[in-house]
Each structure stands twice: as structure tokens, then as C-alpha cells.
């Protein structure tokens, strides 16, 4: 159809112009072939253009989706950044608070350690003073030692009392006087007097019924002598009786029973400063 149209067009053209010559078949076929080639090229170009349009539309759609996702991610990042800044601010405050608390605890610990150091130093000095003051009574069974941060002055019953008695004899009074001279110079020391006995039953001692009574009454005799005669402050004194229940040696031998019959004067530094620190 296209070829016929072309022939008619050429015929009209030639009839209009006398100079027109009839084309040869070869040239005519070449022109037709070129026309076909041009038509095919145009068709392919249109198809490619349509494909490119589709790709461009798809790219625009994908770009729009990516932009939306990017905007969403930016929003999330902004929220996360704000939360992180808030958390970092809170964490910094908490860390600073914990650091301050730790510094306070460390300072308090140093203060407690210093109080304990002073206590131990004072305890050792007190022991040395008592050992010097009571040196002459060591042969009579008097000992001075430190246990659990306290000074223990142990006096056997034969140094203080006649057998089965609660009345302090002269030798015992001398020892207690020397002890009181040191204690009166140490007002920060609390004094506990403990009476101890062996397991031998008490016989024919009037109002003294058993070893409990004997240990308590001997303890109070020592306290009365120290407070009433030697004028050691009563508020610092405590009298207790332990009976036979805290022995130092076996009650099956004479030597063991002798060690168990004793008065122990327990001297401990006042720890008010330490207790105040602990309460804080």
C-alpha cells in the first residue's frame, strides 16, 4: 500500500513537471529499502523511548520511596540522638552522684581507720603502762595482755582474796591501788570487772550459795574498792560474774582450777567517735 502511494506520488510529481524523469527500478527499490529502514528505525526508537519512559517512571517512584524512607530514618535518628543526649545527661548526673558518694564513703572509711588506729595505739600504750605499774605482782599470778582490741588484766584469786572469801586482802589492795593510779589517768577507758571460778562446789560460805554468787560478789568487791577507796569514776565501771563457765584450763587439775579462779579487769577504749562515724 505504501509502495502504491509512493508510485502515485511520483506519477503526479512527474506529470506536474515535464523535467521529471522516470526512476530506474534499481533506484526505486533502493529508496523503498531506505524507507523501510527508516520506518523500522523509527519504530524501534519509539519502543526504546517507551521503555525509557517506563524506567524513568519506575526510577522516579523508587526515588520517592527512598526519599520517604530516608526522611523516616532521619526522624528516627533525631529521636535516638535526643534520647541518647538525655540518657548521657542522666548517666552523667548519676555517675557524678555515685562518685560523690564513693568519695564520702572513702573519707568516712579513712576516718574510721584513723579512729581504730588511735584505739590500737592507745590500747598498746595502756598495756605498757599497766605492765610497768603492776610489774611487782606478776609473780603472784597477774598478767596483762591484749585481746580483740581490749586490755585484759587477770588477777588470780590468791592475789586478791583469802580462800573462799570475798574480802580483798592487803596484797590485793596494793595491786588494785597501782591499777587505779593508771586508770584515773585514762578517763576515756571503760572498765568491766569479771569474776570467774572453778567447778568446785561452794561449801559453808554463809549467804554465798554457789559459784555464781561467789564470782559476782568478788567482782563487786573489786568494783567497790576501786570506786569507793580509789575514787575511780563509778560510771565507767561494770561488775559481772561468769561463774565456772569461761575456764582457762581444765578443772581436773589443781593448776587448771587455780587459773580458772580469777578476776579479769577488761579495759576498752570508749568508741563514741567510731560509733558516730558508723551511724553517719
PDB file of C-alpha atoms in Angstrom:
ATOM      1  CA  UNK A   1       0.000   0.000   0.000  1.00  0.00           C
ATOM      2  CA  UNK A   2       2.853   2.269   0.898  1.00  0.00           C
ATOM      3  CA  UNK A   3       4.614   1.373  -2.383  1.00  0.00           C
ATOM      4  CA  UNK A   4       1.491   2.236  -4.422  1.00  0.00           C
ATOM      5  CA  UNK A   5       1.190   5.538  -2.649  1.00  0.00           C
ATOM      6  CA  UNK A   6       4.748   6.336  -3.459  1.00  0.00           C
ATOM      7  CA  UNK A   7       4.265   5.409  -7.164  1.00  0.00           C
ATOM      8  CA  UNK A   8       1.206   7.626  -7.468  1.00  0.00           C
ATOM      9  CA  UNK A   9       3.022  10.440  -5.786  1.00  0.00           C
ATOM     10  CA  UNK A  10       5.866  10.145  -8.224  1.00  0.00           C
ATOM     11  CA  UNK A  11       3.495   9.990 -11.188  1.00  0.00           C
ATOM     12  CA  UNK A  12       1.779  13.146 -10.099  1.00  0.00           C
ATOM     13  CA  UNK A  13       5.100  14.795  -9.499  1.00  0.00           C
ATOM     14  CA  UNK A  14       6.321  13.840 -12.928  1.00  0.00           C
ATOM     15  CA  UNK A  15       3.147  14.962 -14.691  1.00  0.00           C
ATOM     16  CA  UNK A  16       3.450  18.321 -12.964  1.00  0.00           C
ATOM     17  CA  UNK A  17       6.974  18.858 -14.002  1.00  0.00           C
ATOM     18  CA  UNK A  18       7.983  17.967 -17.531  1.00  0.00           C
ATOM     19  CA  UNK A  19      11.604  17.715 -16.463  1.00  0.00           C
ATOM     20  CA  UNK A  20      10.909  14.730 -14.252  1.00  0.00           C
ATOM     21  CA  UNK A  21      12.471  11.536 -15.371  1.00  0.00           C
ATOM     22  CA  UNK A  22      11.284   8.066 -14.693  1.00  0.00           C
ATOM     23  CA  UNK A  23      13.408   6.430 -11.938  1.00  0.00           C
ATOM     24  CA  UNK A  24      15.109   3.222 -12.641  1.00  0.00           C
ATOM     25  CA  UNK A  25      13.883   0.123 -10.890  1.00  0.00           C
ATOM     26  CA  UNK A  26      17.161  -0.195  -9.005  1.00  0.00           C
ATOM     27  CA  UNK A  27      16.973   3.300  -7.546  1.00  0.00           C
ATOM     28  CA  UNK A  28      13.343   2.883  -6.792  1.00  0.00           C
ATOM     29  CA  UNK A  29      13.955  -0.325  -4.878  1.00  0.00           C
ATOM     30  CA  UNK A  30      16.809   1.353  -3.029  1.00  0.00           C
ATOM     31  CA  UNK A  31      14.525   4.181  -1.987  1.00  0.00           C
ATOM     32  CA  UNK A  32      11.933   1.705  -0.823  1.00  0.00           C
ATOM     33  CA  UNK A  33      14.532  -0.170   1.174  1.00  0.00           C
ATOM     34  CA  UNK A  34      15.732   3.042   2.754  1.00  0.00           C
ATOM     35  CA  UNK A  35      12.170   3.992   3.601  1.00  0.00           C
ATOM     36  CA  UNK A  36      11.641   0.592   5.233  1.00  0.00           C
ATOM     37  CA  UNK A  37      14.859   1.029   7.174  1.00  0.00           C
ATOM     38  CA  UNK A  38      13.799   4.465   8.342  1.00  0.00           C
ATOM     39  CA  UNK A  39      10.380   3.179   9.335  1.00  0.00           C
ATOM     40  CA  UNK A  40      11.934   0.311  11.270  1.00  0.00           C
ATOM     41  CA  UNK A  41      14.377   2.668  12.964  1.00  0.00           C
ATOM     42  CA  UNK A  42      11.553   4.992  13.926  1.00  0.00           C
ATOM     43  CA  UNK A  43       9.526   2.132  15.344  1.00  0.00           C
ATOM     44  CA  UNK A  44      12.485   0.871  17.362  1.00  0.00           C
ATOM     45  CA  UNK A  45      13.163   4.372  18.612  1.00  0.00           C
ATOM     46  CA  UNK A  46       9.567   4.709  19.754  1.00  0.00           C
ATOM     47  CA  UNK A  47       9.756   1.358  21.549  1.00  0.00           C
ATOM     48  CA  UNK A  48      13.024   2.329  23.263  1.00  0.00           C
ATOM     49  CA  UNK A  49      11.566   5.666  24.189  1.00  0.00           C
ATOM     50  CA  UNK A  50       8.539   3.997  25.748  1.00  0.00           C
ATOM     51  CA  UNK A  51      10.852   1.613  27.644  1.00  0.00           C
ATOM     52  CA  UNK A  52      12.923   4.540  28.849  1.00  0.00           C
ATOM     53  CA  UNK A  53       9.753   6.323  29.957  1.00  0.00           C
ATOM     54  CA  UNK A  54       8.729   3.254  31.955  1.00  0.00           C
ATOM     55  CA  UNK A  55      12.198   3.023  33.508  1.00  0.00           C
ATOM     56  CA  UNK A  56      12.169   6.740  34.279  1.00  0.00           C
ATOM     57  CA  UNK A  57       8.752   6.487  35.940  1.00  0.00           C
ATOM     58  CA  UNK A  58       9.887   3.472  37.941  1.00  0.00           C
ATOM     59  CA  UNK A  59      13.091   5.322  38.962  1.00  0.00           C
ATOM     60  CA  UNK A  60      11.052   8.342  40.000  1.00  0.00           C
ATOM     61  CA  UNK A  61       8.755   6.100  42.053  1.00  0.00           C
ATOM     62  CA  UNK A  62      11.708   4.291  43.627  1.00  0.00           C
ATOM     63  CA  UNK A  63      13.389   7.623  44.352  1.00  0.00           C
ATOM     64  CA  UNK A  64      10.214   8.861  46.015  1.00  0.00           C
ATOM     65  CA  UNK A  65      10.083   5.723  48.179  1.00  0.00           C
ATOM     66  CA  UNK A  66      13.761   6.073  49.065  1.00  0.00           C
ATOM     67  CA  UNK A  67      13.256   9.721  49.975  1.00  0.00           C
ATOM     68  CA  UNK A  68      10.352   8.724  52.210  1.00  0.00           C
ATOM     69  CA  UNK A  69      12.414   6.027  53.892  1.00  0.00           C
ATOM     70  CA  UNK A  70      15.318   8.435  54.253  1.00  0.00           C
ATOM     71  CA  UNK A  71      13.057  11.008  55.880  1.00  0.00           C
ATOM     72  CA  UNK A  72      11.745   8.327  58.252  1.00  0.00           C
ATOM     73  CA  UNK A  73      15.284   7.241  59.108  1.00  0.00           C
ATOM     74  CA  UNK A  74      16.296  10.831  59.717  1.00  0.00           C
ATOM     75  CA  UNK A  75      13.341  11.240  62.068  1.00  0.00           C
ATOM     76  CA  UNK A  76      14.255   8.074  63.934  1.00  0.00           C
ATOM     77  CA  UNK A  77      17.879   9.165  64.136  1.00  0.00           C
ATOM     78  CA  UNK A  78      16.829  12.522  65.544  1.00  0.00           C
ATOM     79  CA  UNK A  79      14.721  10.757  68.193  1.00  0.00           C
ATOM     80  CA  UNK A  80      17.567   8.377  69.044  1.00  0.00           C
ATOM     81  CA  UNK A  81      20.029  11.247  69.228  1.00  0.00           C
ATOM     82  CA  UNK A  82      17.712  13.141  71.578  1.00  0.00           C
ATOM     83  CA  UNK A  83      17.213  10.049  73.747  1.00  0.00           C
ATOM     84  CA  UNK A  84      20.951   9.407  73.826  1.00  0.00           C
ATOM     85  CA  UNK A  85      21.644  13.004  74.815  1.00  0.00           C
ATOM     86  CA  UNK A  86      19.063  12.701  77.594  1.00  0.00           C
ATOM     87  CA  UNK A  87      20.470   9.355  78.725  1.00  0.00           C
ATOM     88  CA  UNK A  88      24.012  10.697  78.633  1.00  0.00           C
ATOM     89  CA  UNK A  89      22.938  13.694  80.687  1.00  0.00           C
ATOM     90  CA  UNK A  90      21.164  11.470  83.222  1.00  0.00           C
ATOM     91  CA  UNK A  91      24.050   8.995  83.282  1.00  0.00           C
ATOM     92  CA  UNK A  92      26.495  11.814  83.826  1.00  0.00           C
ATOM     93  CA  UNK A  93      24.426  13.049  86.765  1.00  0.00           C
ATOM     94  CA  UNK A  94      24.163   9.543  88.212  1.00  0.00           C
ATOM     95  CA  UNK A  95      27.883   8.953  87.731  1.00  0.00           C
ATOM     96  CA  UNK A  96      28.705  12.237  89.429  1.00  0.00           C
ATOM     97  CA  UNK A  97      26.368  11.348  92.294  1.00  0.00           C
ATOM     98  CA  UNK A  98      27.897   7.893  92.675  1.00  0.00           C
ATOM     99  CA  UNK A  99      31.370   9.411  92.506  1.00  0.00           C
ATOM    100  CA  UNK A 100      30.499  11.877  95.262  1.00  0.00           C
ATOM    101  CA  UNK A 101      29.010   9.098  97.407  1.00  0.00           C
ATOM    102  CA  UNK A 102      32.112   6.984  96.852  1.00  0.00           C
ATOM    103  CA  UNK A 103      34.374   9.847  97.860  1.00  0.00           C
ATOM    104  CA  UNK A 104      32.326  10.391 101.021  1.00  0.00           C
ATOM    105  CA  UNK A 105      32.480   6.675 101.857  1.00  0.00           C
ATOM    106  CA  UNK A 106      36.223   6.607 101.263  1.00  0.00           C
ATOM    107  CA  UNK A 107      36.655   9.636 103.504  1.00  0.00           C
ATOM    108  CA  UNK A 108      34.490   8.035 106.204  1.00  0.00           C
ATOM    109  CA  UNK A 109      36.471   4.805 105.900  1.00  0.00           C
ATOM    110  CA  UNK A 110      39.702   6.726 106.360  1.00  0.00           C
ATOM    111  CA  UNK A 111      38.226   8.394 109.432  1.00  0.00           C
ATOM    112  CA  UNK A 112      37.135   5.021 110.847  1.00  0.00           C
ATOM    113  CA  UNK A 113      40.579   3.550 110.138  1.00  0.00           C
ATOM    114  CA  UNK A 114      42.169   6.522 111.854  1.00  0.00           C
ATOM    115  CA  UNK A 115      39.939   6.051 114.922  1.00  0.00           C
ATOM    116  CA  UNK A 116      40.818   2.343 115.022  1.00  0.00           C
ATOM    117  CA  UNK A 117      44.497   3.158 114.628  1.00  0.00           C
ATOM    118  CA  UNK A 118      44.284   5.594 117.532  1.00  0.00           C
ATOM    119  CA  UNK A 119      42.401   2.990 119.561  1.00  0.00           C
ATOM    120  CA  UNK A 120      45.041   0.347 118.924  1.00  0.00           C
ATOM    121  CA  UNK A 121      47.792   2.839 119.725  1.00  0.00           C
ATOM    122  CA  UNK A 122      46.072   3.858 122.951  1.00  0.00           C
ATOM    123  CA  UNK A 123      45.476   0.199 123.858  1.00  0.00           C
ATOM    124  CA  UNK A 124      49.149  -0.673 123.406  1.00  0.00           C
ATOM    125  CA  UNK A 125      50.213   2.333 125.456  1.00  0.00           C
ATOM    126  CA  UNK A 126      47.775   1.396 128.209  1.00  0.00           C
ATOM    127  CA  UNK A 127      49.116  -2.155 128.267  1.00  0.00           C
ATOM    128  CA  UNK A 128      52.679  -0.903 128.616  1.00  0.00           C
ATOM    129  CA  UNK A 129      51.725   1.467 131.460  1.00  0.00           C
ATOM    130  CA  UNK A 130      49.872  -1.284 133.319  1.00  0.00           C
ATOM    131  CA  UNK A 131      52.712  -3.744 132.873  1.00  0.00           C
ATOM    132  CA  UNK A 132      55.115  -1.196 134.352  1.00  0.00           C
ATOM    133  CA  UNK A 133      52.759  -0.262 137.202  1.00  0.00           C
ATOM    134  CA  UNK A 134      51.938  -3.889 138.085  1.00  0.00           C
ATOM    135  CA  UNK A 135      55.353  -5.380 137.432  1.00  0.00           C
ATOM    136  CA  UNK A 136      55.790  -6.333 141.071  1.00  0.00           C
ATOM    137  CA  UNK A 137      52.674  -8.515 141.045  1.00  0.00           C
ATOM    138  CA  UNK A 138      53.448 -10.712 138.062  1.00  0.00           C
ATOM    139  CA  UNK A 139      54.940 -13.365 140.323  1.00  0.00           C
ATOM    140  CA  UNK A 140      51.633 -13.582 142.146  1.00  0.00           C
ATOM    141  CA  UNK A 141      49.712 -14.585 139.016  1.00  0.00           C
ATOM    142  CA  UNK A 142      48.939 -11.183 137.488  1.00  0.00           C
ATOM    143  CA  UNK A 143      49.024 -10.940 133.677  1.00  0.00           C
ATOM    144  CA  UNK A 144      48.359  -8.142 131.212  1.00  0.00           C
ATOM    145  CA  UNK A 145      47.506  -8.897 127.584  1.00  0.00           C
ATOM    146  CA  UNK A 146      45.567  -7.531 124.617  1.00  0.00           C
ATOM    147  CA  UNK A 147      42.656  -9.469 123.093  1.00  0.00           C
ATOM    148  CA  UNK A 148      40.209  -8.171 120.486  1.00  0.00           C
ATOM    149  CA  UNK A 149      41.362  -4.595 120.907  1.00  0.00           C
ATOM    150  CA  UNK A 150      40.937  -4.668 124.711  1.00  0.00           C
ATOM    151  CA  UNK A 151      43.401  -4.912 127.585  1.00  0.00           C
ATOM    152  CA  UNK A 152      42.810  -7.808 129.971  1.00  0.00           C
ATOM    153  CA  UNK A 153      44.303  -7.588 133.456  1.00  0.00           C
ATOM    154  CA  UNK A 154      43.927 -11.024 135.018  1.00  0.00           C
ATOM    155  CA  UNK A 155      44.460 -11.482 138.769  1.00  0.00           C
ATOM    156  CA  UNK A 156      44.285 -14.937 140.339  1.00  0.00           C
ATOM    157  CA  UNK A 157      42.086 -15.297 143.370  1.00  0.00           C
ATOM    158  CA  UNK A 158      45.087 -15.953 145.637  1.00  0.00           C
ATOM    159  CA  UNK A 159      46.381 -12.447 144.810  1.00  0.00           C
ATOM    160  CA  UNK A 160      43.129 -10.783 145.882  1.00  0.00           C
ATOM    161  CA  UNK A 161      41.171 -12.988 148.291  1.00  0.00           C
ATOM    162  CA  UNK A 162      41.777 -15.493 151.075  1.00  0.00           C
ATOM    163  CA  UNK A 163      40.410 -18.925 150.239  1.00  0.00           C
ATOM    164  CA  UNK A 164      36.598 -18.911 149.954  1.00  0.00           C
ATOM    165  CA  UNK A 165      36.400 -15.192 150.854  1.00  0.00           C
ATOM    166  CA  UNK A 166      35.026 -12.139 149.107  1.00  0.00           C
ATOM    167  CA  UNK A 167      37.078  -9.714 151.205  1.00  0.00           C
ATOM    168  CA  UNK A 168      40.161  -8.305 149.436  1.00  0.00           C
ATOM    169  CA  UNK A 169      43.415  -8.879 151.335  1.00  0.00           C
ATOM    170  CA  UNK A 170      46.285  -6.386 151.671  1.00  0.00           C
ATOM    171  CA  UNK A 171      48.280  -7.756 148.764  1.00  0.00           C
ATOM    172  CA  UNK A 172      45.235  -7.473 146.545  1.00  0.00           C
ATOM    173  CA  UNK A 173      44.567  -3.918 147.670  1.00  0.00           C
ATOM    174  CA  UNK A 174      48.129  -2.933 146.720  1.00  0.00           C
ATOM    175  CA  UNK A 175      47.671  -4.335 143.233  1.00  0.00           C
ATOM    176  CA  UNK A 176      44.297  -2.606 142.779  1.00  0.00           C
ATOM    177  CA  UNK A 177      45.767   0.699 144.010  1.00  0.00           C
ATOM    178  CA  UNK A 178      48.516   0.536 141.387  1.00  0.00           C
ATOM    179  CA  UNK A 179      45.900  -0.314 138.777  1.00  0.00           C
ATOM    180  CA  UNK A 180      43.655   2.580 139.862  1.00  0.00           C
ATOM    181  CA  UNK A 181      46.561   5.059 139.573  1.00  0.00           C
ATOM    182  CA  UNK A 182      46.809   4.221 135.880  1.00  0.00           C
ATOM    183  CA  UNK A 183      43.049   4.115 135.257  1.00  0.00           C
ATOM    184  CA  UNK A 184      42.447   7.541 136.802  1.00  0.00           C
ATOM    185  CA  UNK A 185      44.825   8.983 134.208  1.00  0.00           C
ATOM    186  CA  UNK A 186      42.870   7.273 131.404  1.00  0.00           C
ATOM    187  CA  UNK A 187      39.327   8.727 131.612  1.00  0.00           C
ATOM    188  CA  UNK A 188      38.495   7.523 128.085  1.00  0.00           C
ATOM    189  CA  UNK A 189      38.755   3.865 129.206  1.00  0.00           C
ATOM    190  CA  UNK A 190      35.716   1.805 130.227  1.00  0.00           C
ATOM    191  CA  UNK A 191      36.263  -0.813 132.945  1.00  0.00           C
ATOM    192  CA  UNK A 192      34.494  -4.158 133.250  1.00  0.00           C
ATOM    193  CA  UNK A 193      35.295  -6.405 136.220  1.00  0.00           C
ATOM    194  CA  UNK A 194      34.522 -10.109 135.667  1.00  0.00           C
ATOM    195  CA  UNK A 195      34.557 -12.766 138.370  1.00  0.00           C
ATOM    196  CA  UNK A 196      35.435 -16.376 137.435  1.00  0.00           C
ATOM    197  CA  UNK A 197      35.539 -19.597 139.452  1.00  0.00           C
ATOM    198  CA  UNK A 198      36.419 -23.260 139.026  1.00  0.00           C
ATOM    199  CA  UNK A 199      33.857 -26.071 139.191  1.00  0.00           C
ATOM    200  CA  UNK A 200      34.444 -26.974 142.866  1.00  0.00           C
ATOM    201  CA  UNK A 201      31.237 -26.703 144.867  1.00  0.00           C
ATOM    202  CA  UNK A 202      30.996 -23.895 147.409  1.00  0.00           C
ATOM    203  CA  UNK A 203      30.663 -25.202 150.989  1.00  0.00           C
ATOM    204  CA  UNK A 204      29.937 -23.418 154.276  1.00  0.00           C
ATOM    205  CA  UNK A 205      30.145 -19.840 152.913  1.00  0.00           C
ATOM    206  CA  UNK A 206      27.053 -18.409 154.571  1.00  0.00           C
ATOM    207  CA  UNK A 207      25.000 -16.320 152.133  1.00  0.00           C
ATOM    208  CA  UNK A 208      27.137 -17.474 149.171  1.00  0.00           C
ATOM    209  CA  UNK A 209      25.114 -20.284 147.663  1.00  0.00           C
ATOM    210  CA  UNK A 210      27.191 -21.319 144.640  1.00  0.00           C
ATOM    211  CA  UNK A 211      29.917 -20.308 142.204  1.00  0.00           C
ATOM    212  CA  UNK A 212      27.607 -17.784 140.532  1.00  0.00           C
ATOM    213  CA  UNK A 213      27.274 -15.940 143.840  1.00  0.00           C
ATOM    214  CA  UNK A 214      30.998 -16.206 144.562  1.00  0.00           C
ATOM    215  CA  UNK A 215      32.022 -14.825 141.137  1.00  0.00           C
ATOM    216  CA  UNK A 216      29.554 -11.926 141.311  1.00  0.00           C
ATOM    217  CA  UNK A 217      30.373 -10.933 144.889  1.00  0.00           C
ATOM    218  CA  UNK A 218      34.127 -10.998 144.281  1.00  0.00           C
ATOM    219  CA  UNK A 219      33.575  -8.840 141.200  1.00  0.00           C
ATOM    220  CA  UNK A 220      31.503  -6.280 143.124  1.00  0.00           C
ATOM    221  CA  UNK A 221      34.122  -6.247 145.938  1.00  0.00           C
ATOM    222  CA  UNK A 222      36.758  -5.162 143.413  1.00  0.00           C
ATOM    223  CA  UNK A 223      34.435  -2.536 141.906  1.00  0.00           C
ATOM    224  CA  UNK A 224      33.618  -1.108 145.336  1.00  0.00           C
ATOM    225  CA  UNK A 225      37.280  -0.865 146.248  1.00  0.00           C
ATOM    226  CA  UNK A 226      38.179   0.904 143.004  1.00  0.00           C
ATOM    227  CA  UNK A 227      35.255   3.356 143.200  1.00  0.00           C
ATOM    228  CA  UNK A 228      34.878   3.940 146.945  1.00  0.00           C
ATOM    229  CA  UNK A 229      38.502   3.783 148.062  1.00  0.00           C
ATOM    230  CA  UNK A 230      40.493   4.669 144.936  1.00  0.00           C
ATOM    231  CA  UNK A 231      37.831   7.067 143.569  1.00  0.00           C
ATOM    232  CA  UNK A 232      37.674   5.693 140.054  1.00  0.00           C
ATOM    233  CA  UNK A 233      34.501   7.041 138.406  1.00  0.00           C
ATOM    234  CA  UNK A 234      31.611   4.676 139.012  1.00  0.00           C
ATOM    235  CA  UNK A 235      30.037   5.471 135.636  1.00  0.00           C
ATOM    236  CA  UNK A 236      32.982   3.762 133.964  1.00  0.00           C
ATOM    237  CA  UNK A 237      32.595   0.535 135.928  1.00  0.00           C
ATOM    238  CA  UNK A 238      30.667  -2.665 135.281  1.00  0.00           C
ATOM    239  CA  UNK A 239      30.622  -5.735 137.570  1.00  0.00           C
ATOM    240  CA  UNK A 240      29.709  -9.178 136.254  1.00  0.00           C
ATOM    241  CA  UNK A 241      30.008 -12.779 137.418  1.00  0.00           C
ATOM    242  CA  UNK A 242      30.829 -15.545 134.932  1.00  0.00           C
ATOM    243  CA  UNK A 243      30.868 -18.395 137.429  1.00  0.00           C
ATOM    244  CA  UNK A 244      32.636 -21.529 136.211  1.00  0.00           C
ATOM    245  CA  UNK A 245      31.607 -21.192 132.581  1.00  0.00           C
ATOM    246  CA  UNK A 246      34.610 -19.488 130.985  1.00  0.00           C
ATOM    247  CA  UNK A 247      37.562 -21.569 132.174  1.00  0.00           C
ATOM    248  CA  UNK A 248      41.160 -21.020 131.087  1.00  0.00           C
ATOM    249  CA  UNK A 249      42.313 -24.506 131.984  1.00  0.00           C
ATOM    250  CA  UNK A 250      40.939 -27.947 132.821  1.00  0.00           C
ATOM    251  CA  UNK A 251      39.147 -28.247 136.156  1.00  0.00           C
ATOM    252  CA  UNK A 252      40.557 -31.743 136.536  1.00  0.00           C
ATOM    253  CA  UNK A 253      43.944 -30.458 137.811  1.00  0.00           C
ATOM    254  CA  UNK A 254      44.914 -28.154 140.658  1.00  0.00           C
ATOM    255  CA  UNK A 255      46.865 -25.883 138.286  1.00  0.00           C
ATOM    256  CA  UNK A 256      43.911 -25.640 135.894  1.00  0.00           C
ATOM    257  CA  UNK A 257      41.485 -24.828 138.713  1.00  0.00           C
ATOM    258  CA  UNK A 258      43.904 -22.180 140.009  1.00  0.00           C
ATOM    259  CA  UNK A 259      43.902 -20.462 136.577  1.00  0.00           C
ATOM    260  CA  UNK A 260      40.110 -20.545 136.450  1.00  0.00           C
ATOM    261  CA  UNK A 261      39.683 -18.832 139.843  1.00  0.00           C
ATOM    262  CA  UNK A 262      40.406 -15.275 138.819  1.00  0.00           C
ATOM    263  CA  UNK A 263      39.263 -11.695 138.442  1.00  0.00           C
ATOM    264  CA  UNK A 264      39.581 -10.236 134.972  1.00  0.00           C
ATOM    265  CA  UNK A 265      39.530  -6.474 134.580  1.00  0.00           C
ATOM    266  CA  UNK A 266      38.708  -5.710 130.970  1.00  0.00           C
ATOM    267  CA  UNK A 267      39.709  -2.254 129.781  1.00  0.00           C
ATOM    268  CA  UNK A 268      38.292  -0.975 126.496  1.00  0.00           C
ATOM    269  CA  UNK A 269      38.590   2.475 124.878  1.00  0.00           C
ATOM    270  CA  UNK A 270      35.410   4.456 124.520  1.00  0.00           C
ATOM    271  CA  UNK A 271      34.361   4.284 120.882  1.00  0.00           C
ATOM    272  CA  UNK A 272      31.799   7.078 120.765  1.00  0.00           C
ATOM    273  CA  UNK A 273      33.652   8.746 117.907  1.00  0.00           C
ATOM    274  CA  UNK A 274      33.715   5.483 115.974  1.00  0.00           C
ATOM    275  CA  UNK A 275      30.009   4.823 116.593  1.00  0.00           C
ATOM    276  CA  UNK A 276      29.163   8.329 115.404  1.00  0.00           C
ATOM    277  CA  UNK A 277      31.079   7.720 112.182  1.00  0.00           C
ATOM    278  CA  UNK A 278      29.317   4.393 111.614  1.00  0.00           C
ATOM    279  CA  UNK A 279      25.898   5.991 112.162  1.00  0.00           C
ATOM    280  CA  UNK A 280      26.697   8.575 109.510  1.00  0.00           C
TER     281      UNK A 280
END
